[in-house]
Every structure is written in structure tokens, then in C-alpha cells.
CSV table of C-alpha atoms in Angstrom, one decimal:
chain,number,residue,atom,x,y,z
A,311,UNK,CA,0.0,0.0,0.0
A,312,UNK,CA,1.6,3.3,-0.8
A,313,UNK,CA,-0.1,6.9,-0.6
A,314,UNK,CA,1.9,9.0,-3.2
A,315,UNK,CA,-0.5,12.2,-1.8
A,316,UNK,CA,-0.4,14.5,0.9
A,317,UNK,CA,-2.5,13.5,4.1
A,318,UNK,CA,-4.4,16.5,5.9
A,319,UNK,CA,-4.9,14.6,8.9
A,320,UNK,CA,-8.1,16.9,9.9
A,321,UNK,CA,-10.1,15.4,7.0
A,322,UNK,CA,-9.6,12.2,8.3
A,323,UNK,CA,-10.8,12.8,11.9
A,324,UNK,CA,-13.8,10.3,12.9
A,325,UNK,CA,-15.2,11.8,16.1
A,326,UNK,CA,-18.5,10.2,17.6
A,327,UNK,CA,-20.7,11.3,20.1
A,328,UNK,CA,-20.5,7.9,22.3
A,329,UNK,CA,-16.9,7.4,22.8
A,330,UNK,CA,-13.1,8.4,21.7
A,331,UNK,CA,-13.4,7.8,17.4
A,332,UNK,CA,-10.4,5.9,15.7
A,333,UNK,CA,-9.3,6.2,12.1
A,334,UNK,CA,-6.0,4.7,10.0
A,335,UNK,CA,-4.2,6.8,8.0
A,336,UNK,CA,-1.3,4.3,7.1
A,337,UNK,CA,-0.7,0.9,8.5
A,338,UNK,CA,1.6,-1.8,7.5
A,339,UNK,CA,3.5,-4.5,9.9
A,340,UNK,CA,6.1,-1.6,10.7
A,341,UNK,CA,3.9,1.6,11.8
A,342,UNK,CA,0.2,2.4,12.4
A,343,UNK,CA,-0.4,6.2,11.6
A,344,UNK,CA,-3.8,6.8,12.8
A,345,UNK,CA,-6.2,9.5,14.5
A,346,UNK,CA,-7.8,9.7,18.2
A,347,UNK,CA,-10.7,11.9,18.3
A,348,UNK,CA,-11.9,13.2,21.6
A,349,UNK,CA,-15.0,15.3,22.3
A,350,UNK,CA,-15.2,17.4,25.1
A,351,UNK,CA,-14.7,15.3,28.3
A,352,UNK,CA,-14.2,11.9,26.5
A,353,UNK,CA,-11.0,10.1,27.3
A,354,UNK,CA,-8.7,7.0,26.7
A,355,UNK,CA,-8.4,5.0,29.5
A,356,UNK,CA,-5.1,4.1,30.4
A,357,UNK,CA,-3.3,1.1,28.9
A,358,UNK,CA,0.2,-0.3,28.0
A,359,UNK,CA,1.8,-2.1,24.5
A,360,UNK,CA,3.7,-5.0,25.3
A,361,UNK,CA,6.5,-4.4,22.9
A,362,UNK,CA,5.5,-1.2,21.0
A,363,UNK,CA,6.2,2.5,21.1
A,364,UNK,CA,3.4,5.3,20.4
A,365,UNK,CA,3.8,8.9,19.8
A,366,UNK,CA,1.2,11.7,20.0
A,367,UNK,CA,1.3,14.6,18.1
A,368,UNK,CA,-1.7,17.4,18.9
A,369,UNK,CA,-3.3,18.1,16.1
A,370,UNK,CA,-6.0,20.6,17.4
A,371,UNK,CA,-7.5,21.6,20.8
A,372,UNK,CA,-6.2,20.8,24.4
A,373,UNK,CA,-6.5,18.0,26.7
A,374,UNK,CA,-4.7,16.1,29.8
A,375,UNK,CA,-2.3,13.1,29.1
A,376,UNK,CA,-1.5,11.1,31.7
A,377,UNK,CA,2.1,8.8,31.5
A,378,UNK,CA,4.0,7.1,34.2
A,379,UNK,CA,1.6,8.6,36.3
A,380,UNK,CA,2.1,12.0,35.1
A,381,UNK,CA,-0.6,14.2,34.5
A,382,UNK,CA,0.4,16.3,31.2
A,383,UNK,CA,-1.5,19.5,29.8
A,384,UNK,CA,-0.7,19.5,25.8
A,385,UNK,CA,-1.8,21.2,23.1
A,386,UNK,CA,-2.0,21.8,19.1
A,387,UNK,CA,2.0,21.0,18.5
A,388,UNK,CA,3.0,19.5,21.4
A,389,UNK,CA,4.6,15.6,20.9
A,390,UNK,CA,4.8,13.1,23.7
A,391,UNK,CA,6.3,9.4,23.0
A,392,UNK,CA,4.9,6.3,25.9
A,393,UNK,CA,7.4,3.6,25.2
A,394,UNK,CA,6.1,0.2,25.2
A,395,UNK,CA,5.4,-1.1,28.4
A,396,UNK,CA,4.2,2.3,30.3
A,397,UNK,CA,1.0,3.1,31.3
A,398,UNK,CA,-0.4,6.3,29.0
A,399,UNK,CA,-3.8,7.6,28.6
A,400,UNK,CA,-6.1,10.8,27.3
A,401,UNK,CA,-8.5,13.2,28.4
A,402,UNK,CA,-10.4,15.9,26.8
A,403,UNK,CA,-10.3,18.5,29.6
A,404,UNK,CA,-10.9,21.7,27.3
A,405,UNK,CA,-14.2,23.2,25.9
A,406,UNK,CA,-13.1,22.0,22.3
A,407,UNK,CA,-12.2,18.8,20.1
A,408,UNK,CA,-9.1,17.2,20.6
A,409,UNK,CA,-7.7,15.6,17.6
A,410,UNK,CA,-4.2,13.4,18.1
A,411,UNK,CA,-2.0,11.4,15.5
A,412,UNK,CA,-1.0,8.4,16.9
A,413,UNK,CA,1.9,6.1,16.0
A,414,UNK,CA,2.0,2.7,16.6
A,415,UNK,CA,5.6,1.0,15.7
A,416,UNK,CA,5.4,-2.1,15.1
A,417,UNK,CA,1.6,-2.0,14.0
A,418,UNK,CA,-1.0,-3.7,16.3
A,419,UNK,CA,-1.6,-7.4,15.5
A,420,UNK,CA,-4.7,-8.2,13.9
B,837,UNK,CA,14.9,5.7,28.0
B,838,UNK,CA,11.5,7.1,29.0
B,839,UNK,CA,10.1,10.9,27.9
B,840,UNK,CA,7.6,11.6,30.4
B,841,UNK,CA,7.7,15.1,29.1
B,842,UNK,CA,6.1,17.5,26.8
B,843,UNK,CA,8.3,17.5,23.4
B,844,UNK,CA,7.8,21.0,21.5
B,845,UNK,CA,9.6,19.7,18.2
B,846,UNK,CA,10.7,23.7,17.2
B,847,UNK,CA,13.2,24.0,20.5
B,848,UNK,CA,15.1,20.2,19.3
B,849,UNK,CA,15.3,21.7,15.5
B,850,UNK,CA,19.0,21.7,14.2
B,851,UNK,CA,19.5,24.1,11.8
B,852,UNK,CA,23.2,24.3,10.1
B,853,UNK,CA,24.0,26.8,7.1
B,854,UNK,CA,26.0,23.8,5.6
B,855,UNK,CA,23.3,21.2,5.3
B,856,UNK,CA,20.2,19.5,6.3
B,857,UNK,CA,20.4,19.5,10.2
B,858,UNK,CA,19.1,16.5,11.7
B,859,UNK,CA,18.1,15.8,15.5
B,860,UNK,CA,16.7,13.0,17.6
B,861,UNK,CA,13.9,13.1,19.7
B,862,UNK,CA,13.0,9.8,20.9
B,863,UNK,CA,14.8,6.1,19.4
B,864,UNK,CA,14.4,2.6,20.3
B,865,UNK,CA,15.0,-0.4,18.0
B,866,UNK,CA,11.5,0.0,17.5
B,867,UNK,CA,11.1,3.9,15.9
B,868,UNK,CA,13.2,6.5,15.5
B,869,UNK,CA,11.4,10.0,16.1
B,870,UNK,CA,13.5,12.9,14.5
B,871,UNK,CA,13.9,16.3,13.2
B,872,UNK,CA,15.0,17.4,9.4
B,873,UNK,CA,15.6,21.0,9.4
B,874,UNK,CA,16.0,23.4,6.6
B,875,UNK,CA,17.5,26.6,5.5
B,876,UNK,CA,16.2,27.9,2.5
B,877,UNK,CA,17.4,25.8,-0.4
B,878,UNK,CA,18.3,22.8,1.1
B,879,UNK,CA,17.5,19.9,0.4
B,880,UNK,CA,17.6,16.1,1.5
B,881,UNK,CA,18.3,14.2,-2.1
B,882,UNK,CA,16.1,11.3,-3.0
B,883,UNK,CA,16.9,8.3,-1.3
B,884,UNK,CA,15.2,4.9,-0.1
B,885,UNK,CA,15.0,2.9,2.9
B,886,UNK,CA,14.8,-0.9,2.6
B,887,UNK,CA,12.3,-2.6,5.2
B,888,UNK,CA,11.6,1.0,6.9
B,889,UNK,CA,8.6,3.1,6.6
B,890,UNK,CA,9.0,6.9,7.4
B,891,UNK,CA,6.1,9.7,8.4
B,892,UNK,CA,6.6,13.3,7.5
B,893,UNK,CA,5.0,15.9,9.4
B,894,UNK,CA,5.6,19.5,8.5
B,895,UNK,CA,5.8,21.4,11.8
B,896,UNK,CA,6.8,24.7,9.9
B,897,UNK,CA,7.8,26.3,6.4
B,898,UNK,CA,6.6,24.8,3.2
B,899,UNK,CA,8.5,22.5,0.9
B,900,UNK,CA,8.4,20.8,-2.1
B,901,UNK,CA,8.5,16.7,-1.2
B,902,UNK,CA,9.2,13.8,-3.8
B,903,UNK,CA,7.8,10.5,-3.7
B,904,UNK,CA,7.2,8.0,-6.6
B,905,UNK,CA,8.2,10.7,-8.6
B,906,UNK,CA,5.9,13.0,-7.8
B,907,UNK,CA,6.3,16.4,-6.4
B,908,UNK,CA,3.6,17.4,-3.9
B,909,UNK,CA,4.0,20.7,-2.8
B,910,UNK,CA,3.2,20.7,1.3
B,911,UNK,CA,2.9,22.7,4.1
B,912,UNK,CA,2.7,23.0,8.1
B,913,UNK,CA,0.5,20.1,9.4
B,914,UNK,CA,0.3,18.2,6.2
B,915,UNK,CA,1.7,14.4,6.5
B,916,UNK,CA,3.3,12.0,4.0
B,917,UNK,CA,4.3,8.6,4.5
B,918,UNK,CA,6.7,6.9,2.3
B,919,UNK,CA,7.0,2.9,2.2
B,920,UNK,CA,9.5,0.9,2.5
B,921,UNK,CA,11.6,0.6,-0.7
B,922,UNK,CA,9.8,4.0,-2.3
B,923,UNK,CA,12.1,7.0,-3.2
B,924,UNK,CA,11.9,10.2,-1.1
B,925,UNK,CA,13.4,13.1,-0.8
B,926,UNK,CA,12.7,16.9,0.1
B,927,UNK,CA,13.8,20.7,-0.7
B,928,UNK,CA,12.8,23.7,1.0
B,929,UNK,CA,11.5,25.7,-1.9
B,930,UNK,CA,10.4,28.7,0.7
B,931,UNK,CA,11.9,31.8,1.4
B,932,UNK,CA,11.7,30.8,5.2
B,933,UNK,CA,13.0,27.8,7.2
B,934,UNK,CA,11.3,24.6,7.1
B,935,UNK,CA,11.1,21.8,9.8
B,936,UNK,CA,10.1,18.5,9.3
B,937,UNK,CA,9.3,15.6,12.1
B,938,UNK,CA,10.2,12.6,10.5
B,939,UNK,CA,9.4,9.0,12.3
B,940,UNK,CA,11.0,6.0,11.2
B,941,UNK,CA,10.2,2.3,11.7
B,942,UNK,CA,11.9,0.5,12.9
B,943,UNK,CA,14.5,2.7,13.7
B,944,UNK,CA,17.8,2.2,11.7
B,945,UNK,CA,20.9,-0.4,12.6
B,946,UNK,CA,23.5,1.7,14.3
């Protein structure tokens, strides 16, 4: 799978009224590039991959990340990385939508 | 190695009048997270990486990126993956600077 075009990764956003909404941009065994998309007050619950690393990037809004029992405020810009193994999770604390790339390397089994 | 801190890619950028500057944010055997950083005119000349996929996400400046011989002209917050095996390349066509995040799984032998 290759994708010779530019990604806008706000037109790709798959928010939902009932929970956190997911969305791939790019997966192969290597990397999952995909979306987490948080109305106000919805969150991620905190969870750890055995043997894989994941980096947020802020897309667009503000919310709270919590890692090794940290409690983070980021917003649009800001990059954290939970290597595998350590506890991470997200909350929606502002007003707004929170949109965040996520990166999965290797990719989640399926 | 463990980040439990807020990254703000623009304070890690590496900008050198002779070349392409490059930093590292976070590696593991698993991904490599990094910064490409451009004067005007610079340029990082097409190349490949075999069994590696790479993410580009333009944290600011505009450039001109090459992929499957196309050139797709892109600019802060736009993404572009390139495969495994798929020539890539970039050149800061602005008048300003231009910084690039640029992920890489797995992360390259040492």
C-alpha cells in the first residue's frame, strides 16, 4: 500500500458522540499512523503495548495526558512518546475537540 | 529511556547553514522519532530505505516533497508517508525555514 499524496490529517478525523473515534491513516506490519478523536470530556483509559512505542502529536484543541503517572496539559504542536510497556492515557479537559496522531511502531496485530 | 515530558519539536530543531540538520527526539529499536531542518534551499536528495517506513509531518515552512516521482507541494501540518523501498526526498523551496518531524520504523541499525 503506498499513498503518493499529501494527508491532511483533519479530513480524516472520525469523532463520535459515544466514545473516543479511531481512524487509520497508514498501517503496514512496521507503523500504524492513525487518528484519536476526543470530544469534550471523552477520554482514553489508560493502557500499556507490550513491545510497541506510540507517539502523540496534537493536532488541534487541548486536553490532559496522563504517563508514568504524570498528568500532562498539551496542546496543538506539542509531541509526547509512551514507550512500550508504560501506562499512558487521554482526556479531553478543554471546551473543544481534541484531535491526536497516533503512532504505533510495530503496528497492532490483527 | 523514557520521555515523560512534553516534546515542542521547534526547541530540538537543528539548523546548520551547511546542510540539512538533523536531531533525535526519541529512538528505540522499534522507531526512530526525529527532526530534518531546513534553510532555504536545502535539500535532502532522493533516497530509499529498505524494510523501513517513514512519516513526515511539516511542523513549519513549506517545501516541495518527492515521492514515486511525484512532487507534492506541502505545508505545516500536512503528513506523508513513504513505504519501505519507495524514493523520497525533500527541498525547502520557501523563502523561510522549514522543519520536518520525521518517524522511522523501525528505527535504523547503528
Amino acid at each position: 500500500m503506498t499513498h503518493p499524496s499529501i494527508i491532511r490529517p483533519g479530513e480524516h478525523a472520525a469523532y463520535s458522540p459515544a466514545k473516543m473515534g479511531k481512524s487509520t491513516i497508514f498501517e503496514s506490519p512496521r507503523l500504524l499512523v492513525g487518528l484519536n478523536a476526543f470530544e469534550p470530556g471523552q477520554e482514553h483509559a489508560l493502557h500499556a503495548h507490550g513491545g510497541q512505542d506510540k507517539v502523540y502529536h496534537v493536532i488541534e484543541g487541548e486536553g490532559l495526558f496522563l504517563l508514568e503517572g504524570k498528568e500532562l496539559a498539551m496542546t496543538a504542536g506539542d509531541v509526547l512518546v509512551a514507550p512500550e510497556g508504560v501506562l499512558h492515557g487521554v482526556r479531553n479537559s478543554g471546551s473543544g475537540r481534541l484531535l491526536v496522531l497516533a503512532i504505533l511502531a510495530p503496528a497492532p496485530h490483527r
